[in-house]
């Protein structure tokens, strides 16, 4: 089965703590994305990557960091600098960046602050 | 800066009625427009993708139209069913957007009553 997996489904963060959200895809897609969704709102782009070892900031990158060491993996770290991290985080992938093909989404991780 | 708006934010209809969901965008220089479905606490599923050169796309009971000049798209769902209950989001890719960046609307939450 091809698709995108995210783990964990729920994640709790203590104040001052860094936490990492996992995203894995077996679609052989070059491009991967991280979005944040707040209640009743659309998605906002945090970071995106078009190829291994390359990534770019999106609209709301402050307080977040990513890495792309493997094509199939794009983990997101929510750092202590992110003062309002409670949200639903969605990872997505697409064949590439240029063509505008649809993005495929994972099931999401809900991050809550203790 | 592209802004995408979806009105109404919520909609409730009896089963069998046709659904009409609206999406408007401020910058008509778009590459494409997509409609997604999101079930509660889940990721997004792509429903229809309309390229900027197209006027509409159809898939089963779903039909989406695009009018770039007026900055509008409409998603029609014929003969609604309780299983259509979900949040529907539209997203546009700007013609000059870097990184296949999508700008999302806030979504319309739909409830189809049996």
Coordinates of C-alpha atoms in Angstrom, one line a residue:
Chain A
X1 CA 0.0 0.0 0.0
X2 CA 1.4 3.3 -1.0
X3 CA 0.9 6.3 1.1
X4 CA 2.0 8.7 3.8
X5 CA 2.3 7.8 7.5
X6 CA 2.6 10.2 10.4
X7 CA 3.4 9.4 14.0
X8 CA 2.4 9.7 16.7
X9 CA -1.3 10.4 16.3
X10 CA -1.3 12.5 19.5
X11 CA 1.7 14.2 21.0
X12 CA 2.0 16.1 24.3
X13 CA 4.7 18.7 24.8
X14 CA 5.8 20.2 28.1
X15 CA 6.9 23.8 28.2
X16 CA 10.5 24.3 27.1
X17 CA 10.6 20.9 25.4
X18 CA 11.4 20.2 21.8
X19 CA 9.3 17.5 20.1
X20 CA 9.7 15.8 16.7
X21 CA 6.8 14.7 14.5
X22 CA 7.5 11.9 12.0
X23 CA 6.5 11.8 8.4
X24 CA 7.3 8.9 6.0
X25 CA 6.1 8.3 2.4
X26 CA 6.6 5.4 0.1
X27 CA 5.2 7.1 -3.0
X28 CA 8.6 7.9 -4.4
X29 CA 7.8 11.6 -4.4
X30 CA 10.5 14.2 -4.5
X31 CA 8.6 17.0 -2.8
X32 CA 7.4 17.0 0.8
X33 CA 5.5 19.6 2.9
X34 CA 4.5 20.4 6.5
X35 CA 1.3 22.3 7.2
X36 CA -0.2 23.5 10.4
X37 CA -4.0 23.7 10.8
X38 CA -5.7 25.6 13.6
X39 CA -9.4 25.0 14.5
X40 CA -11.8 26.3 11.9
X41 CA -8.9 27.5 9.7
X42 CA -7.2 26.4 6.5
X43 CA -3.7 25.0 6.3
X44 CA -0.6 27.1 6.5
X45 CA 2.7 26.0 5.1
X46 CA 5.6 25.6 7.6
X47 CA 8.4 24.1 5.5
X48 CA 8.8 22.3 2.2
X49 CA 11.5 20.3 0.5
X50 CA 11.9 19.5 -3.1
X51 CA 14.8 17.1 -2.8
X52 CA 17.1 15.3 -0.3
X53 CA 19.2 17.7 1.8
X54 CA 17.2 20.7 0.6
X55 CA 14.3 22.5 2.3
X56 CA 12.8 26.0 2.3
X57 CA 10.8 28.0 4.8
X58 CA 7.1 28.4 4.2
X59 CA 4.8 31.1 5.7
X60 CA 5.2 30.3 9.4
X61 CA 8.6 28.6 9.8
X62 CA 9.5 30.4 13.1
X63 CA 9.9 28.0 16.0
X64 CA 10.1 25.0 13.7
X65 CA 13.0 23.0 12.1
X66 CA 13.1 20.2 9.6
X67 CA 15.6 17.8 8.0
X68 CA 15.5 15.8 4.7
X69 CA 18.3 13.2 5.0
X70 CA 16.3 10.5 3.1
X71 CA 13.8 10.9 0.2
X72 CA 11.1 9.1 2.1
X73 CA 11.4 10.9 5.4
X74 CA 10.7 14.6 6.4
X75 CA 10.6 15.0 10.2
X76 CA 9.4 18.2 11.8
X77 CA 10.8 19.5 15.1
X78 CA 8.7 21.9 17.1
X79 CA 11.1 23.8 19.2
X80 CA 10.7 25.6 22.5
X81 CA 10.7 28.8 20.5
X82 CA 7.3 28.1 19.2
X83 CA 5.1 29.7 21.8
X84 CA 1.8 28.5 20.5
X85 CA 2.3 25.0 19.2
X86 CA -1.1 23.5 19.9
X87 CA -2.5 22.6 16.5
X88 CA -3.1 19.7 14.0
X89 CA 0.0 19.1 11.9
X90 CA -0.3 17.6 8.4
X91 CA 2.5 16.2 6.2
X92 CA 2.1 16.0 2.4
X93 CA 4.0 14.9 -0.6
X94 CA 3.8 15.4 -4.4
X95 CA 5.7 14.1 -7.4
X96 CA 7.6 17.3 -7.7
X97 CA 7.4 21.1 -7.0
X98 CA 7.1 22.4 -10.5
X99 CA 4.1 20.8 -12.1
X100 CA 1.3 21.7 -9.7
X101 CA 0.2 18.1 -9.3
X102 CA -2.0 17.3 -6.3
X103 CA -0.5 16.8 -2.9
X104 CA -1.2 13.7 -1.0
X105 CA -1.7 14.1 2.7
X106 CA -0.9 12.0 5.8
X107 CA -3.4 11.4 8.6
X108 CA -2.0 14.1 10.8
X109 CA -0.6 14.6 14.3
X110 CA -2.4 16.5 17.0
X111 CA 0.1 18.4 19.3
X112 CA -1.1 19.5 22.7
X113 CA 0.7 21.4 25.3
X114 CA 0.7 20.2 28.9
Chain B
X1 CA -0.9 38.3 -1.4
X2 CA -3.4 35.6 -2.4
X3 CA -6.4 35.2 -0.1
X4 CA -8.9 32.4 -0.3
X5 CA -12.3 32.6 1.3
X6 CA -15.0 30.0 1.7
X7 CA -18.5 31.0 2.6
X8 CA -20.5 29.7 4.4
X9 CA -18.3 28.3 7.1
X10 CA -20.9 25.7 7.9
X11 CA -23.8 24.2 6.0
X12 CA -26.6 21.7 6.9
X13 CA -28.9 20.1 4.4
X14 CA -31.3 17.2 4.3
X15 CA -30.2 14.0 2.5
X16 CA -30.9 14.1 -1.3
X17 CA -30.5 17.9 -1.6
X18 CA -27.8 19.2 -3.9
X19 CA -24.8 20.9 -2.2
X20 CA -23.3 24.1 -3.5
X21 CA -20.0 25.2 -1.9
X22 CA -18.3 28.5 -2.8
X23 CA -14.6 29.5 -3.0
X24 CA -13.3 32.9 -3.9
X25 CA -9.7 34.1 -4.4
X26 CA -8.2 37.6 -4.7
X27 CA -5.5 37.0 -7.3
X28 CA -6.7 35.6 -10.6
X29 CA -3.1 34.6 -11.7
X30 CA -3.5 31.0 -10.6
X31 CA -1.9 27.9 -11.9
X32 CA -4.7 25.6 -10.6
X33 CA -7.3 25.2 -8.0
X34 CA -8.1 22.1 -6.0
X35 CA -11.0 20.9 -3.8
X36 CA -10.2 18.7 -0.8
X37 CA -12.3 16.7 1.6
X38 CA -11.3 16.4 5.3
X39 CA -13.0 14.1 7.8
X40 CA -12.8 15.0 11.5
X41 CA -9.3 14.5 12.8
X42 CA -8.0 13.2 9.5
X43 CA -5.9 14.3 6.6
X44 CA -7.0 15.7 3.4
X45 CA -8.2 13.8 0.3
X46 CA -8.1 15.5 -3.1
X47 CA -11.4 15.5 -4.9
X48 CA -10.9 17.6 -8.0
X49 CA -8.1 19.6 -9.5
X50 CA -8.9 22.2 -12.1
X51 CA -6.1 23.6 -14.2
X52 CA -6.2 27.4 -15.0
X53 CA -7.1 26.7 -18.6
X54 CA -10.1 24.6 -17.7
X55 CA -13.6 25.7 -16.8
X56 CA -14.8 22.7 -14.9
X57 CA -14.0 19.2 -13.8
X58 CA -16.3 16.3 -13.0
X59 CA -16.0 13.1 -10.9
X60 CA -19.1 11.1 -10.2
X61 CA -21.6 13.2 -8.3
X62 CA -19.0 16.0 -8.0
X63 CA -18.6 18.9 -10.3
X64 CA -16.3 21.9 -9.8
X65 CA -16.3 25.1 -11.9
X66 CA -13.7 27.7 -12.2
X67 CA -14.1 31.4 -13.3
X68 CA -10.7 33.0 -13.0
X69 CA -11.8 36.4 -14.1
X70 CA -14.2 36.7 -11.2
X71 CA -12.0 34.8 -8.8
X72 CA -14.5 32.1 -8.0
X73 CA -14.9 28.4 -7.9
X74 CA -18.0 26.4 -7.0
X75 CA -18.2 22.7 -6.0
X76 CA -21.5 21.0 -6.7
X77 CA -22.3 17.7 -5.0
X78 CA -25.5 16.2 -6.5
X79 CA -28.0 14.2 -4.4
X80 CA -26.1 14.5 -1.1
X81 CA -25.7 11.6 1.2
X82 CA -24.9 11.4 5.0
X83 CA -21.5 10.1 3.9
X84 CA -20.8 13.4 2.3
X85 CA -20.6 15.0 5.8
X86 CA -17.1 16.5 6.1
X87 CA -15.2 19.7 5.8
X88 CA -14.4 20.8 2.2
X89 CA -11.4 23.0 1.5
X90 CA -10.4 24.7 -1.6
X91 CA -6.8 25.6 -2.4
X92 CA -5.1 27.6 -5.1
X93 CA -1.6 27.5 -6.5
X94 CA -0.5 30.9 -7.7
X95 CA 1.1 31.1 -11.1
X96 CA 4.3 32.4 -9.7
X97 CA 4.2 30.5 -6.5
X98 CA 7.4 28.8 -5.5
X99 CA 7.5 25.3 -4.3
X100 CA 4.0 24.2 -5.4
X101 CA 2.7 26.4 -2.6
X102 CA -1.0 26.1 -2.0
X103 CA -3.1 28.8 -0.4
X104 CA -6.0 27.3 1.5
X105 CA -9.4 28.7 2.3
X106 CA -10.8 28.1 5.8
X107 CA -13.2 25.4 4.7
X108 CA -16.9 24.7 4.7
X109 CA -18.2 22.2 7.3
X110 CA -21.0 20.2 5.7
X111 CA -23.6 18.1 7.6
X112 CA -26.0 16.0 5.6
X113 CA -29.0 14.9 7.7
X114 CA -30.6 11.5 7.0

